mmCIF file of C-alpha atoms and ligand atoms in Angstrom:
data_model
loop_
_atom_site.group_PDB
_atom_site.id
_atom_site.type_symbol
_atom_site.label_atom_id
_atom_site.label_comp_id
_atom_site.label_asym_id
_atom_site.label_seq_id
_atom_site.Cartn_x
_atom_site.Cartn_y
_atom_site.Cartn_z
ATOM 1 C CA UNK X 21 -0.034 0.185 -0.155
ATOM 2 C CA UNK X 22 0.970 3.809 -0.692
ATOM 3 C CA UNK X 23 1.993 5.560 2.184
ATOM 4 C CA UNK X 24 0.376 8.831 2.816
ATOM 5 C CA UNK X 25 1.826 12.382 2.627
ATOM 6 C CA UNK X 26 2.830 14.758 5.095
ATOM 7 C CA UNK X 27 1.764 18.231 4.756
ATOM 8 C CA UNK X 28 2.496 20.967 6.876
ATOM 9 C CA UNK X 29 0.626 24.312 7.014
ATOM 10 C CA UNK X 30 1.942 27.425 8.236
ATOM 11 C CA UNK X 31 2.351 30.911 8.545
ATOM 12 C CA UNK X 32 1.831 33.843 10.973
ATOM 13 C CA UNK X 33 -0.835 33.863 13.833
ATOM 14 C CA UNK X 34 -4.103 35.387 11.973
ATOM 15 C CA UNK X 35 -3.249 34.511 8.626
ATOM 16 C CA UNK X 36 -6.224 32.022 8.747
ATOM 17 C CA UNK X 37 -4.345 28.525 8.934
ATOM 18 C CA UNK X 38 -6.891 26.903 11.676
ATOM 19 C CA UNK X 39 -10.152 28.198 9.354
ATOM 20 C CA UNK X 40 -8.176 26.586 6.282
ATOM 21 C CA UNK X 41 -7.167 23.160 7.978
ATOM 22 C CA UNK X 42 -10.964 22.917 9.710
ATOM 23 C CA UNK X 43 -12.114 23.458 5.845
ATOM 24 C CA UNK X 44 -9.502 20.726 4.397
ATOM 25 C CA UNK X 45 -9.188 17.711 7.115
ATOM 26 C CA UNK X 46 -11.721 14.946 7.249
ATOM 27 C CA UNK X 47 -13.291 14.596 10.387
ATOM 28 C CA UNK X 48 -14.051 18.202 11.410
ATOM 29 C CA UNK X 49 -17.015 18.311 8.869
ATOM 30 C CA UNK X 50 -15.265 20.047 6.230
ATOM 31 C CA UNK X 51 -13.230 17.546 4.351
ATOM 32 C CA UNK X 52 -14.075 14.678 1.783
ATOM 33 C CA UNK X 53 -13.623 11.155 2.150
ATOM 34 C CA UNK X 54 -9.714 11.211 1.303
ATOM 35 C CA UNK X 55 -9.146 14.378 2.680
ATOM 36 C CA UNK X 56 -6.054 14.332 5.031
ATOM 37 C CA UNK X 57 -6.101 13.757 8.905
ATOM 38 C CA UNK X 58 -5.367 16.813 10.944
ATOM 39 C CA UNK X 59 -3.025 16.221 13.539
ATOM 40 C CA UNK X 60 -3.713 17.264 17.219
ATOM 41 C CA UNK X 61 -1.041 18.575 18.924
ATOM 42 C CA UNK X 62 -0.325 18.746 22.926
ATOM 43 C CA UNK X 63 0.338 22.005 24.265
ATOM 44 C CA UNK X 64 0.852 23.685 27.605
ATOM 45 C CA UNK X 65 -0.996 26.838 26.327
ATOM 46 C CA UNK X 66 -4.272 27.257 28.407
ATOM 47 C CA UNK X 67 -7.720 26.205 26.538
ATOM 48 C CA UNK X 68 -9.751 29.231 25.085
ATOM 49 C CA UNK X 69 -13.105 29.149 25.124
ATOM 50 C CA UNK X 70 -14.970 26.716 23.384
ATOM 51 C CA UNK X 71 -11.885 24.600 22.566
ATOM 52 C CA UNK X 72 -11.895 21.125 23.697
ATOM 53 C CA UNK X 73 -9.404 18.927 25.089
ATOM 54 C CA UNK X 74 -8.273 16.052 22.443
ATOM 55 C CA UNK X 75 -10.003 18.008 19.551
ATOM 56 C CA UNK X 76 -8.140 21.356 19.340
ATOM 57 C CA UNK X 77 -5.442 20.416 21.606
ATOM 58 C CA UNK X 78 -4.375 17.696 23.872
ATOM 59 C CA UNK X 79 -3.832 20.270 26.861
ATOM 60 C CA UNK X 80 -0.808 19.249 29.056
ATOM 61 C CA UNK X 81 1.145 20.829 31.723
ATOM 62 C CA UNK X 82 4.356 21.578 31.721
ATOM 63 C CA UNK X 83 5.513 18.376 33.428
ATOM 64 C CA UNK X 84 3.563 16.239 31.400
ATOM 65 C CA UNK X 85 4.664 18.111 28.347
ATOM 66 C CA UNK X 86 8.613 17.463 29.810
ATOM 67 C CA UNK X 87 7.982 13.979 30.036
ATOM 68 C CA UNK X 88 6.653 13.637 26.429
ATOM 69 C CA UNK X 89 10.006 15.046 25.040
ATOM 70 C CA UNK X 90 12.062 12.776 27.243
ATOM 71 C CA UNK X 91 10.161 9.821 25.952
ATOM 72 C CA UNK X 92 10.755 11.031 22.225
ATOM 73 C CA UNK X 93 6.817 11.311 21.799
ATOM 74 C CA UNK X 94 7.376 14.333 19.861
ATOM 75 C CA UNK X 95 8.175 14.299 15.874
ATOM 76 C CA UNK X 96 9.080 17.847 16.104
ATOM 77 C CA UNK X 97 8.288 20.430 19.217
ATOM 78 C CA UNK X 98 8.676 24.266 19.993
ATOM 79 C CA UNK X 99 8.349 27.105 22.014
ATOM 80 C CA UNK X 100 5.841 29.622 20.606
ATOM 81 C CA UNK X 101 5.001 32.843 22.534
ATOM 82 C CA UNK X 102 5.985 31.285 25.665
ATOM 83 C CA UNK X 103 4.135 27.696 25.478
ATOM 84 C CA UNK X 104 5.393 24.536 24.332
ATOM 85 C CA UNK X 105 3.614 22.748 21.120
ATOM 86 C CA UNK X 106 4.646 19.482 19.977
ATOM 87 C CA UNK X 107 3.017 17.198 17.406
ATOM 88 C CA UNK X 108 2.677 13.482 18.470
ATOM 89 C CA UNK X 109 4.631 11.091 16.492
ATOM 90 C CA UNK X 110 3.380 7.502 16.916
ATOM 91 C CA UNK X 111 -0.498 8.681 15.469
ATOM 92 C CA UNK X 112 1.368 10.343 12.501
ATOM 93 C CA UNK X 113 3.110 7.597 11.584
ATOM 94 C CA UNK X 114 0.628 5.022 11.680
ATOM 95 C CA UNK X 115 -1.772 7.292 9.846
ATOM 96 C CA UNK X 116 0.714 7.532 7.248
ATOM 97 C CA UNK X 117 1.465 4.124 6.985
ATOM 98 C CA UNK X 118 -2.591 3.285 6.760
ATOM 99 C CA UNK X 119 -2.146 5.084 3.278
ATOM 100 C CA UNK X 120 -3.766 8.290 4.596
ATOM 101 C CA UNK X 121 -2.411 11.971 4.065
ATOM 102 C CA UNK X 122 -1.744 13.781 7.273
ATOM 103 C CA UNK X 123 -1.712 17.623 7.793
ATOM 104 C CA UNK X 124 0.268 19.729 10.495
ATOM 105 C CA UNK X 125 -0.884 23.289 11.346
ATOM 106 C CA UNK X 126 2.578 24.099 13.361
ATOM 107 C CA UNK X 127 4.805 27.205 13.384
ATOM 108 C CA UNK X 128 7.943 27.792 11.306
ATOM 109 C CA UNK X 129 10.463 26.529 13.763
ATOM 110 C CA UNK X 130 8.415 23.106 13.814
ATOM 111 C CA UNK X 131 7.900 22.921 9.957
ATOM 112 C CA UNK X 132 11.757 23.324 9.480
ATOM 113 C CA UNK X 133 12.110 20.133 12.028
ATOM 114 C CA UNK X 134 9.590 18.327 9.721
ATOM 115 C CA UNK X 135 11.620 19.118 6.671
ATOM 116 C CA UNK X 136 14.953 18.135 8.473
ATOM 117 C CA UNK X 137 13.164 15.043 9.570
ATOM 118 C CA UNK X 138 11.141 14.037 6.567
ATOM 119 C CA UNK X 139 12.271 15.556 3.399
ATOM 120 C CA UNK X 140 9.555 14.009 1.186
ATOM 121 C CA UNK X 141 7.299 16.653 3.425
ATOM 122 C CA UNK X 142 5.553 19.380 1.619
ATOM 123 C CA UNK X 143 5.323 22.700 3.262
ATOM 124 C CA UNK X 144 2.765 25.533 2.870
ATOM 125 C CA UNK X 145 3.128 28.928 3.886
ATOM 126 C CA UNK X 146 -0.025 31.081 4.377
ATOM 127 C CA UNK X 147 0.080 34.647 3.989
ATOM 128 C CA UNK X 148 -2.023 37.338 5.212
ATOM 129 C CA UNK X 149 -2.905 39.956 2.173
ATOM 130 C CA UNK X 150 -1.015 42.359 4.498
ATOM 131 C CA UNK X 151 0.133 42.999 7.829
ATOM 132 C CA UNK X 152 -2.997 45.537 8.612
ATOM 133 C CA UNK X 153 -5.503 42.681 7.863
ATOM 134 C CA UNK X 154 -3.247 40.092 9.779
ATOM 135 C CA UNK X 155 -4.086 42.447 12.989
ATOM 136 C CA UNK X 156 -7.475 42.792 12.057
ATOM 137 C CA UNK X 157 -7.843 39.103 11.878
ATOM 138 C CA UNK X 158 -6.123 38.696 15.049
ATOM 139 C CA UNK X 159 -8.539 41.455 16.739
ATOM 140 C CA UNK X 160 -11.387 39.950 15.358
ATOM 141 C CA UNK X 161 -11.064 36.636 16.630
ATOM 142 C CA UNK X 162 -10.998 38.342 19.960
ATOM 143 C CA UNK X 163 -9.010 35.417 21.909
ATOM 144 C CA UNK X 164 -5.858 37.176 22.587
ATOM 145 C CA UNK X 165 -5.347 40.466 24.566
ATOM 146 C CA UNK X 166 -3.822 43.537 23.445
ATOM 147 C CA UNK X 167 -0.161 42.817 24.353
ATOM 148 C CA UNK X 168 -0.830 39.008 23.012
ATOM 149 C CA UNK X 169 -1.793 40.777 19.730
ATOM 150 C CA UNK X 170 1.067 43.105 19.392
ATOM 151 C CA UNK X 171 3.586 40.053 20.051
ATOM 152 C CA UNK X 172 2.030 38.196 17.315
ATOM 153 C CA UNK X 173 1.978 40.721 14.598
ATOM 154 C CA UNK X 174 5.460 41.856 15.704
ATOM 155 C CA UNK X 175 6.868 37.805 14.832
ATOM 156 C CA UNK X 176 4.895 37.387 11.711
ATOM 157 C CA UNK X 177 7.557 39.280 9.710
ATOM 158 C CA UNK X 178 10.390 37.046 11.563
ATOM 159 C CA UNK X 179 8.203 34.003 10.427
ATOM 160 C CA UNK X 180 7.677 35.377 6.996
ATOM 161 C CA UNK X 181 11.554 35.731 6.835
ATOM 162 C CA UNK X 182 11.825 31.934 6.654
ATOM 163 C CA UNK X 183 9.284 31.191 3.688
ATOM 164 C CA UNK X 184 12.406 30.425 1.496
ATOM 165 C CA UNK X 185 12.346 26.911 2.966
ATOM 166 C CA UNK X 186 8.830 26.350 1.775
ATOM 167 C CA UNK X 187 7.315 24.567 -1.296
ATOM 168 C CA UNK X 188 4.321 26.489 -1.721
ATOM 169 C CA UNK X 189 2.970 30.126 -0.891
ATOM 170 C CA UNK X 190 -0.104 30.975 -0.471
ATOM 171 C CA UNK X 191 -2.347 34.270 0.260
ATOM 172 C CA UNK X 192 -5.366 33.992 2.225
ATOM 173 C CA UNK X 193 -7.441 36.593 0.813
ATOM 174 C CA UNK X 194 -10.569 34.769 0.064
ATOM 175 C CA UNK X 195 -11.268 31.530 2.013
ATOM 176 C CA UNK X 196 -12.955 29.553 -0.296
ATOM 177 C CA UNK X 197 -10.367 30.356 -3.080
ATOM 178 C CA UNK X 198 -7.429 29.872 -0.391
ATOM 179 C CA UNK X 199 -8.817 26.189 0.210
ATOM 180 C CA UNK X 200 -9.077 25.605 -3.444
ATOM 181 C CA UNK X 201 -5.691 26.353 -4.304
ATOM 182 C CA UNK X 202 -4.099 23.959 -1.438
ATOM 183 C CA UNK X 203 -6.499 21.200 -2.949
ATOM 184 C CA UNK X 204 -4.880 21.904 -5.929
ATOM 185 C CA UNK X 205 -1.372 21.910 -4.243
ATOM 186 C CA UNK X 206 -2.295 18.485 -2.645
ATOM 187 C CA UNK X 207 -3.581 17.220 -6.152
ATOM 188 C CA UNK X 208 0.412 18.234 -7.459
ATOM 189 C CA UNK X 209 -1.403 20.659 -9.695
ATOM 190 C CA UNK X 210 0.091 23.823 -8.450
ATOM 191 C CA UNK X 211 3.156 25.451 -9.293
ATOM 192 C CA UNK X 212 5.847 25.499 -6.422
ATOM 193 C CA UNK X 213 7.347 28.664 -5.319
ATOM 194 C CA UNK X 214 9.454 30.282 -8.500
ATOM 195 C CA UNK X 215 13.297 31.479 -7.775
ATOM 196 C CA UNK X 216 13.013 34.987 -6.177
ATOM 197 C CA UNK X 217 9.634 34.553 -5.072
ATOM 198 C CA UNK X 218 10.425 34.120 -1.181
ATOM 199 C CA UNK X 219 12.605 37.192 -1.404
ATOM 200 C CA UNK X 220 10.123 39.232 -3.210
ATOM 201 C CA UNK X 221 7.697 38.277 -0.435
ATOM 202 C CA UNK X 222 9.758 38.805 2.133
ATOM 203 C CA UNK X 223 10.763 42.201 0.776
ATOM 204 C CA UNK X 224 7.011 43.302 0.359
ATOM 205 C CA UNK X 225 5.770 42.272 4.099
ATOM 206 C CA UNK X 226 8.831 44.096 5.564
ATOM 207 C CA UNK X 227 7.930 47.399 3.837
ATOM 208 C CA UNK X 228 4.235 46.763 4.791
ATOM 209 C CA UNK X 229 5.412 46.316 8.620
ATOM 210 C CA UNK X 230 7.598 49.394 8.529
ATOM 211 C CA UNK X 231 4.546 51.440 6.814
ATOM 212 C CA UNK X 232 2.250 50.559 9.692
ATOM 213 C CA UNK X 233 5.221 51.823 12.522
HETATM 214 P P1 ADP S 29 -4.203 31.148 12.209
HETATM 215 O O1 ADP S 29 -4.897 29.464 12.745
HETATM 216 O O2 ADP S 29 -3.752 31.405 11.293
HETATM 217 O O3 ADP S 29 -4.170 31.831 13.826
HETATM 218 P P2 ADP S 29 -7.243 31.457 12.517
HETATM 219 O O4 ADP S 29 -8.229 30.605 11.227
HETATM 220 O O5 ADP S 29 -7.925 31.781 13.544
HETATM 221 O O6 ADP S 29 -5.915 31.839 12.064
HETATM 222 O O7 ADP S 29 -8.040 33.190 11.691
HETATM 223 C C1 ADP S 29 -7.963 34.415 12.224
HETATM 224 C C2 ADP S 29 -9.102 35.354 12.016
HETATM 225 O O8 ADP S 29 -9.470 35.490 10.724
HETATM 226 C C3 ADP S 29 -10.178 34.145 12.458
HETATM 227 O O9 ADP S 29 -11.346 35.060 13.379
HETATM 228 C C4 ADP S 29 -10.900 33.554 10.869
HETATM 229 O O10 ADP S 29 -12.031 33.514 11.018
HETATM 230 C C5 ADP S 29 -10.487 35.066 10.295
HETATM 231 N N1 ADP S 29 -10.227 34.657 8.779
HETATM 232 C C6 ADP S 29 -9.622 33.360 8.266
HETATM 233 N N2 ADP S 29 -9.428 33.351 6.838
HETATM 234 C C7 ADP S 29 -10.246 34.539 6.891
HETATM 235 C C8 ADP S 29 -10.169 35.348 4.916
HETATM 236 N N3 ADP S 29 -9.769 34.700 4.009
HETATM 237 N N4 ADP S 29 -10.802 36.687 4.982
HETATM 238 C C9 ADP S 29 -11.299 37.003 5.945
HETATM 239 N N5 ADP S 29 -11.255 36.377 7.828
HETATM 240 C C10 ADP S 29 -10.481 35.312 7.473
HETATM 241 P P1 5GP S 30 -2.354 29.074 18.734
HETATM 242 O O1 5GP S 30 -1.750 29.273 20.429
HETATM 243 O O2 5GP S 30 -2.737 30.131 18.353
HETATM 244 O O3 5GP S 30 -3.185 27.982 18.743
HETATM 245 O O4 5GP S 30 -1.273 28.757 18.214
HETATM 246 C C1 5GP S 30 -0.061 29.210 18.209
HETATM 247 C C2 5GP S 30 1.025 28.759 17.114
HETATM 248 O O5 5GP S 30 1.571 27.549 17.448
HETATM 249 C C3 5GP S 30 0.538 28.645 15.769
HETATM 250 O O6 5GP S 30 1.594 28.938 14.858
HETATM 251 C C4 5GP S 30 0.621 27.426 15.453
HETATM 252 O O7 5GP S 30 0.508 26.752 14.090
HETATM 253 C C5 5GP S 30 1.431 26.615 16.553
HETATM 254 N N1 5GP S 30 1.589 25.318 16.766
HETATM 255 C C6 5GP S 30 0.390 24.503 16.979
HETATM 256 N N2 5GP S 30 1.115 23.111 17.198
HETATM 257 C C7 5GP S 30 2.161 23.169 17.058
HETATM 258 C C8 5GP S 30 2.982 22.389 17.055
HETATM 259 O O8 5GP S 30 2.631 20.802 17.374
HETATM 260 N N3 5GP S 30 4.289 22.404 16.895
HETATM 261 C C9 5GP S 30 4.813 23.455 16.282
HETATM 262 N N4 5GP S 30 5.634 24.139 16.663
HETATM 263 N N5 5GP S 30 3.969 24.691 16.240
HETATM 264 C C10 5GP S 30 2.562 24.583 16.607
#
């Protein structure tokens, strides 16, 4: 049997990764029969209102997380915005072996670790139309304080600076269009990032962030 493929979706907080993955994945009401399985990470972050343990994340204590690191339970893990996040190795390996594609929604540091360990993984970077839109989206989500929003927006250009390591870049302007584009990527019907494209994207967002002060 053919093994599944490992897709990694990352991008700045507020770019729309969560919304996109919900629509792409099976078992979330959004995907189709052969759609990818969305991996559920472990995190030390506190649940947001409405987030269910085992669905959005496995919510664990710092001590439990350290135990999982020691037992080599993670395919990758990283500290993001002061909390730990990790991708469970065993479930992913099993799902891939069953021939099903897996979708990881993880930060840039994690994506680079995955690419190092699994060079055949396919990395997709989701960009907001602009930094201003990014800020509006995080504010609109209403789940972070003003200080946390500033931190996430400030981090965005540093994350975008790593886009050269990704295979594909998608601007999440219209959500339906973005989901269709990522389905094309998964079906192998989309062009990879062209030479020089990463550099242009980085320059555009740096200028954009400076313009906002
Ligand atoms: P992330 O997972 O990247 O942090 P979310 O999926 O939580 O981002 O999206 C951040 C906010 O932006 C949410 O309130 C979501 O509904 C909204 N959003 C997502 N995609 C779009 C889009 N294409 N246009 C407008 N708003 C969007
Ligand atoms: P949030 O707290 O908004 O759910 O997620 C914050 C950041 O952590 C996002 O960029 C998200 O993609 C990332 N993240 C979620 N799970 C993982 C994971 O298992 N590993 C890594 N490296 N990052 C993750």
